[in-house]
Coordinates of C-alpha atoms and ligand atoms in Angstrom, one line a residue:
M1 CA 0.0 0.0 0.0
P2 CA 1.6 3.3 -1.1
V3 CA 2.5 5.9 1.6
T4 CA 1.6 9.5 0.7
T5 CA 3.1 12.7 1.9
R6 CA 2.4 16.3 1.2
E7 CA 4.8 18.8 -0.4
W8 CA 4.8 22.4 -1.6
Q9 CA 5.8 23.0 -5.2
L10 CA 6.6 26.2 -7.1
A11 CA 3.7 26.8 -9.5
A12 CA 4.8 30.1 -11.0
R13 CA 7.6 32.7 -10.9
P14 CA 6.5 35.9 -9.3
H15 CA 6.8 39.4 -10.8
G16 CA 7.3 41.6 -7.8
E17 CA 5.7 40.4 -4.5
P18 CA 4.9 36.7 -4.5
T19 CA 1.3 35.6 -4.0
P20 CA -0.3 32.3 -2.9
D21 CA -1.0 31.5 -6.5
D22 CA 2.7 31.0 -7.1
F23 CA 2.7 27.9 -4.9
R24 CA 0.8 24.6 -4.8
L25 CA 0.4 22.0 -2.0
V26 CA 0.2 18.5 -3.5
E27 CA 0.0 14.9 -2.3
T28 CA 2.8 12.7 -3.6
E29 CA 3.7 9.1 -3.1
R30 CA 6.6 8.6 -0.7
P31 CA 9.2 6.2 -2.1
D32 CA 10.7 3.4 0.0
P33 CA 14.2 4.2 1.3
G34 CA 17.0 2.5 -0.5
D35 CA 20.4 1.5 1.0
G36 CA 22.1 4.5 2.5
Q37 CA 18.9 6.4 2.9
V38 CA 16.7 7.5 5.9
V39 CA 13.1 8.4 6.3
V40 CA 12.7 11.6 8.3
R41 CA 9.6 12.9 10.0
M42 CA 10.0 16.6 9.9
L43 CA 9.5 18.5 13.2
V44 CA 10.2 22.1 12.1
M45 CA 11.1 23.9 8.8
S46 CA 12.6 27.2 8.0
V47 CA 11.3 30.0 5.8
D48 CA 14.0 32.6 5.0
P49 CA 14.3 35.8 2.9
Y50 CA 17.0 34.3 0.6
M51 CA 14.3 31.9 -0.7
R52 CA 12.7 34.8 -2.5
G53 CA 15.8 34.8 -4.8
R54 CA 15.3 31.1 -5.4
M55 CA 11.8 31.8 -7.0
N56 CA 13.4 33.8 -9.8
A57 CA 14.5 32.4 -13.2
G58 CA 17.8 34.3 -13.0
K59 CA 20.9 33.4 -11.0
S60 CA 20.9 33.8 -7.2
Y61 CA 23.6 32.6 -4.8
A62 CA 21.4 29.6 -3.9
P63 CA 20.1 27.3 -6.7
R64 CA 16.8 28.4 -8.1
W65 CA 13.6 26.4 -7.4
E66 CA 12.3 24.7 -10.6
L67 CA 8.7 25.1 -11.7
D68 CA 6.4 22.1 -10.6
E69 CA 9.2 20.8 -8.4
P70 CA 9.3 20.9 -4.6
M71 CA 10.8 23.9 -2.9
R72 CA 13.7 23.2 -0.6
G73 CA 15.2 24.6 2.6
G74 CA 16.5 23.9 6.0
A75 CA 14.5 21.6 8.2
V76 CA 15.0 19.5 11.4
G77 CA 13.4 16.1 11.8
R78 CA 13.5 12.7 13.5
V79 CA 14.8 9.6 11.7
V80 CA 11.9 7.0 11.7
V81 CA 13.5 4.5 9.4
S82 CA 17.2 4.1 8.7
R83 CA 19.0 2.0 6.0
S84 CA 22.3 3.6 6.9
P85 CA 24.7 2.5 9.7
A86 CA 25.8 6.2 10.0
V87 CA 22.4 7.6 11.0
P88 CA 20.5 5.6 13.7
E89 CA 16.7 5.5 13.9
G90 CA 15.6 8.1 16.5
A91 CA 18.4 10.6 15.6
L92 CA 17.6 14.3 15.4
V93 CA 18.9 15.5 12.0
L94 CA 19.3 18.8 10.1
A95 CA 18.8 18.6 6.3
D96 CA 18.3 20.7 3.2
A97 CA 15.0 19.1 2.4
A98 CA 11.9 19.6 0.2
W99 CA 9.0 21.4 2.0
R100 CA 7.4 18.1 3.0
D101 CA 6.1 16.5 6.2
V102 CA 8.0 13.3 5.6
A103 CA 11.2 13.0 3.5
V104 CA 13.4 10.2 2.2
L105 CA 16.9 11.5 2.2
D106 CA 20.5 10.2 1.6
A107 CA 22.1 9.7 5.0
A108 CA 25.2 11.4 3.6
H109 CA 23.2 14.6 3.2
V110 CA 21.8 14.9 6.8
R111 CA 23.7 16.2 9.8
V112 CA 23.0 14.4 13.1
L113 CA 22.4 17.0 15.8
P114 CA 23.2 16.8 19.5
E115 CA 20.2 16.6 21.8
L116 CA 21.0 19.5 24.2
P117 CA 18.9 20.1 27.3
G118 CA 16.8 23.2 27.0
I119 CA 17.5 23.6 23.3
P120 CA 14.4 23.0 21.1
P121 CA 15.0 21.6 17.6
S122 CA 14.0 24.9 16.0
Y123 CA 17.1 26.6 17.5
H124 CA 19.1 24.7 14.9
L125 CA 17.3 26.7 12.2
G126 CA 17.9 30.0 14.1
V127 CA 20.2 31.0 16.9
L128 CA 22.4 27.9 16.6
G129 CA 21.8 27.5 12.8
M130 CA 22.4 29.4 9.6
P131 CA 21.0 32.8 10.8
G132 CA 23.1 32.6 13.9
L133 CA 26.3 31.8 12.0
T134 CA 25.5 34.6 9.6
A135 CA 25.3 37.1 12.4
W136 CA 28.5 35.8 13.9
T137 CA 30.4 35.8 10.6
G138 CA 29.3 39.2 9.5
L139 CA 30.0 40.9 12.8
F140 CA 33.3 39.4 13.8
R141 CA 34.9 38.3 10.5
L142 CA 33.6 40.8 7.9
A143 CA 33.0 43.9 10.0
E144 CA 35.9 43.1 12.3
F145 CA 33.9 44.2 15.4
R146 CA 36.0 45.2 18.4
A147 CA 35.0 46.3 21.9
G148 CA 34.2 50.0 22.1
D149 CA 32.6 50.1 18.6
T150 CA 29.3 51.8 18.0
V151 CA 27.2 49.4 15.9
F152 CA 24.2 50.0 13.7
V153 CA 22.1 47.0 12.5
S154 CA 19.2 47.2 10.0
G155 CA 16.5 44.6 10.2
A156 CA 17.4 44.4 13.9
A157 CA 14.3 42.6 15.1
G158 CA 14.7 39.7 12.7
A159 CA 16.5 36.3 13.1
V160 CA 20.0 37.6 12.1
G161 CA 19.6 41.2 13.3
S162 CA 18.5 40.4 16.8
L163 CA 21.6 38.3 17.3
V164 CA 24.0 40.8 15.7
G165 CA 22.8 43.4 18.2
Q166 CA 23.1 41.1 21.2
F167 CA 26.5 39.6 20.1
S168 CA 27.7 43.3 19.9
R169 CA 26.4 44.1 23.4
L170 CA 27.8 40.9 24.9
N171 CA 31.2 41.7 23.4
G172 CA 31.6 45.2 24.7
A173 CA 30.1 47.5 22.1
A174 CA 30.0 51.2 23.2
A175 CA 26.4 51.4 21.8
V176 CA 24.1 49.3 19.6
I177 CA 21.5 50.9 17.4
G178 CA 18.8 49.0 15.6
S179 CA 16.1 49.8 13.0
A180 CA 12.9 47.8 12.6
G181 CA 9.5 48.1 11.0
T182 CA 7.0 48.5 13.9
P183 CA 6.9 50.3 17.3
E184 CA 6.5 46.9 19.1
K185 CA 9.7 45.7 17.5
V186 CA 11.5 48.9 18.5
R187 CA 10.4 48.5 22.1
W188 CA 11.5 44.9 22.1
L189 CA 15.0 45.9 21.0
T190 CA 15.5 48.5 23.7
E191 CA 13.5 47.0 26.5
E192 CA 14.4 43.3 26.2
L193 CA 17.5 42.9 24.0
G194 CA 19.5 45.7 25.5
F195 CA 19.9 47.9 22.4
S196 CA 21.0 51.4 23.4
A197 CA 18.6 53.0 20.8
A198 CA 16.3 51.9 18.1
F199 CA 13.9 53.5 15.6
D200 CA 11.0 52.6 13.3
Y201 CA 12.3 53.3 9.8
H202 CA 8.8 54.4 8.7
D203 CA 9.1 57.4 11.0
G204 CA 11.1 59.6 8.7
P205 CA 14.3 59.6 6.5
V206 CA 16.6 56.9 7.8
A207 CA 19.5 59.3 7.7
D208 CA 17.8 61.7 10.1
L209 CA 16.6 58.9 12.5
L210 CA 20.1 57.4 12.5
A211 CA 21.8 60.8 13.1
A212 CA 19.5 61.3 16.1
A213 CA 20.2 57.9 17.5
A214 CA 24.0 58.0 16.9
P215 CA 25.0 61.7 17.0
E216 CA 28.7 60.9 17.1
G217 CA 28.6 58.4 14.2
I218 CA 29.0 54.7 13.8
D219 CA 32.0 52.4 13.5
V220 CA 30.2 49.2 12.3
F221 CA 27.1 48.7 10.1
F222 CA 25.5 45.3 9.7
D223 CA 23.1 45.6 6.7
N224 CA 20.1 43.3 6.2
V225 CA 18.0 45.8 4.3
G226 CA 20.1 47.9 1.8
G227 CA 18.7 50.9 -0.1
E228 CA 18.0 53.9 2.1
H229 CA 19.5 52.2 5.1
L230 CA 22.9 51.7 3.4
E231 CA 23.0 55.3 2.2
A232 CA 22.2 56.5 5.7
A233 CA 24.9 54.3 7.2
I234 CA 27.5 55.6 4.7
G235 CA 26.6 59.1 5.8
A236 CA 26.8 58.3 9.5
F237 CA 30.1 56.4 9.4
K238 CA 33.2 57.7 11.3
E239 CA 36.5 57.4 9.4
H240 CA 37.6 53.8 8.9
G241 CA 34.1 52.5 9.4
R242 CA 33.3 48.9 8.5
A243 CA 30.2 47.4 7.0
A244 CA 29.1 43.8 6.7
L245 CA 26.7 43.7 3.8
C246 CA 24.5 40.7 4.5
G247 CA 21.3 41.3 2.6
A248 CA 19.1 43.9 0.9
I249 CA 15.5 42.8 1.7
S250 CA 14.1 46.2 0.7
A251 CA 14.8 45.3 -2.9
Y252 CA 14.0 41.5 -3.0
N253 CA 10.6 42.1 -4.6
A254 CA 11.7 45.0 -6.8
V255 CA 10.9 44.7 -10.5
E256 CA 13.5 47.3 -11.6
P257 CA 17.0 47.5 -10.1
P258 CA 16.8 50.1 -7.2
P259 CA 19.1 53.1 -7.3
G260 CA 22.4 52.8 -5.5
P261 CA 23.5 55.0 -2.6
R262 CA 24.0 58.6 -3.8
N263 CA 26.9 59.2 -1.4
M264 CA 29.3 56.5 -2.5
F265 CA 32.1 59.0 -2.8
L266 CA 32.1 59.2 1.0
V267 CA 33.5 55.7 1.0
V268 CA 36.7 57.1 -0.3
G269 CA 37.0 60.2 1.9
K270 CA 36.1 58.3 5.1
R271 CA 38.3 55.2 4.1
L272 CA 35.3 52.9 4.6
S273 CA 35.3 49.2 4.0
L274 CA 32.1 47.6 2.7
R275 CA 32.2 43.8 2.5
G276 CA 29.6 41.5 1.2
F277 CA 29.5 37.8 2.3
I278 CA 27.6 34.5 2.0
V279 CA 27.5 32.5 5.2
S280 CA 28.1 29.2 3.4
D281 CA 31.7 30.3 2.6
H282 CA 32.5 30.5 6.3
G283 CA 31.8 27.1 7.7
D284 CA 35.2 27.1 9.4
L285 CA 33.7 29.4 12.0
Q286 CA 31.0 26.8 12.9
G287 CA 32.8 25.2 15.9
E288 CA 33.8 28.5 17.6
F289 CA 30.3 29.9 16.9
V290 CA 28.4 26.9 18.4
E291 CA 30.7 26.8 21.5
K292 CA 30.3 30.6 22.2
V293 CA 26.6 30.8 21.5
S294 CA 25.7 27.7 23.4
G295 CA 27.5 29.3 26.4
F296 CA 25.4 32.5 26.0
L297 CA 22.3 30.3 25.9
Q298 CA 23.2 28.3 29.0
S299 CA 24.0 31.5 31.0
G300 CA 20.7 33.1 29.9
E301 CA 22.5 36.1 28.5
L302 CA 21.0 35.8 25.0
V303 CA 17.3 36.6 24.5
V304 CA 15.8 34.3 21.7
R305 CA 12.4 34.8 20.3
E306 CA 10.7 32.9 17.5
T307 CA 7.6 33.4 15.5
V308 CA 6.0 30.0 15.1
R309 CA 3.4 28.9 12.6
E310 CA 1.7 25.5 12.8
G311 CA 1.5 22.9 10.0
L312 CA 2.8 22.4 6.5
E313 CA -0.3 24.0 5.0
N314 CA 0.9 27.3 6.7
A315 CA 4.4 27.2 5.3
V316 CA 3.7 29.5 2.3
P317 CA 1.6 32.0 4.4
A318 CA 4.5 32.1 6.8
F319 CA 7.0 32.7 4.0
L320 CA 4.9 35.5 2.5
D321 CA 4.3 37.1 6.0
L322 CA 8.1 36.9 6.7
L323 CA 8.7 39.0 3.6
R324 CA 6.2 41.6 4.9
G325 CA 7.7 41.7 8.4
A326 CA 5.2 39.7 10.4
N327 CA 7.9 38.0 12.4
T328 CA 9.9 39.0 15.4
G329 CA 13.0 36.9 15.7
K330 CA 13.2 33.7 13.6
M331 CA 10.1 32.6 11.6
V332 CA 9.7 28.8 11.7
V333 CA 6.9 26.4 10.8
R334 CA 6.2 23.5 13.2
L335 CA 5.4 20.3 11.5
G336 CA 5.3 17.9 14.5
D337 CA 6.2 17.1 18.1
S338 CA 9.6 15.5 18.9
Ligands
NAP401 P1 14.3 38.4 9.2 O1 15.1 39.7 9.4 O2 14.0 37.5 10.4 O3 13.0 38.6 8.4 C1 12.9 39.6 7.4 C2 12.6 41.0 7.9 O4 12.9 41.9 6.9 C3 11.1 41.2 8.2 O5 10.8 40.7 9.5 C4 11.0 42.7 8.0 O6 11.1 43.3 9.3 C5 12.2 43.1 7.2 N1 11.8 43.7 5.9 C6 10.9 43.3 5.0 N2 10.8 44.2 4.0 C7 11.5 45.3 4.4 C8 11.8 46.5 3.8 N3 11.3 46.9 2.6 N4 12.6 47.4 4.4 C9 13.2 47.1 5.6 N5 13.0 45.9 6.2 C10 12.2 45.0 5.6 O7 15.2 37.5 8.2 P2 16.7 37.0 8.4 O8 16.6 35.5 8.1 O9 17.2 37.4 9.7 O10 17.5 37.7 7.2 C11 17.8 39.0 7.3 C12 18.7 39.4 6.1 O11 19.9 38.7 6.1 C13 18.0 39.2 4.8 O12 18.3 40.3 3.9 C14 18.6 37.9 4.3 O13 18.5 37.8 2.9 C15 20.0 38.1 4.8 N6 20.8 36.9 5.0 C16 22.0 36.8 4.3 C17 22.8 35.7 4.5 C18 24.1 35.7 3.9 O14 24.8 34.6 3.8 N7 24.6 36.8 3.3 C19 22.4 34.6 5.3 C20 21.1 34.8 6.0 C21 20.3 35.9 5.8 P3 10.6 44.8 9.6 O15 9.3 44.7 10.3 O16 11.7 45.4 10.5 O17 10.5 45.5 8.3

């Protein structure tokens, strides 16, 4: 008797903002696992801004999703059948998997996760996973953060941004300033995460809001948003300022290339360094990152928040809402109990 599973497929490539019609939830037959394969019941899956680029026909840094094929991304699940000696039944695993509730995967392509007390599986998609490593890499390797720096982070209430601000504070920043899209997020940054100042970027020109929050200028900018935020940061930099360019979500749905910062020449006069990066090039930092961040979690110094949606059928709404800013902290979709 065939076993069925549900999966999300890409139905159309969007022009501008994606809509529910660009996706399709279908039932498919689950194949039996072959030698060297495992069957994984998914517990939680990730929706991430970079997936917007995977919907396009053109080149992005992650492989594009193909039409009428399942969409893929990070997910954590439990092995329910194993035909590999390397991955035991019952193991908690991280995989790049199709958006499915049950998946048959090559054991060589899953990573067995440690079962740590007090660490829910979803943390491996957020604070201890790709977004956490992104925050760590951009701040310490690319922006060369040092104690005493004044740091500005855009998209500060999101998965990456909320960690950048806290890593800065925990490592001796003189001040940490964040921008976000709602008054509630701004309050969360200053009242719960320990940011020195924060503003809602809808409240006026970002350059003015940043100048008011950091009157003496900034040393480090961690950019998740691009556009007006980048121009404002270039204006606010002190000499020898350093930016880690992580993302530009303000332009992900743009149908025409957005204009660049009008003040680029300040990069020369201020001797600025603006460095783009992709986290997957920096896997060598994984060990140091997990050790330090696990320590912060155990000591209770790091505040972690997630926005959790329930059920595979809500994966696409969660992704569309993420792009519109419905999340505080990491957006994840819960597919089952451990
Ligand atoms: P996230 O910040 O948790 O979620 C996305 C957030 O973007 C939303 O909550 C929304 O918050 C904000 N946003 C949406 N449209 C915006 C706009 N027009 N202007 C300003 N903000 C807007 O997502 P994340 O996973 O932490 O990713 C943050 C950034 O890092 C993204 O740009 C992503 O592509 C990038 N990233 C890069 C790498 C890399 O290797 N370089 C790896 C991971 C992530 P508001 O309510 O504040 O608007």
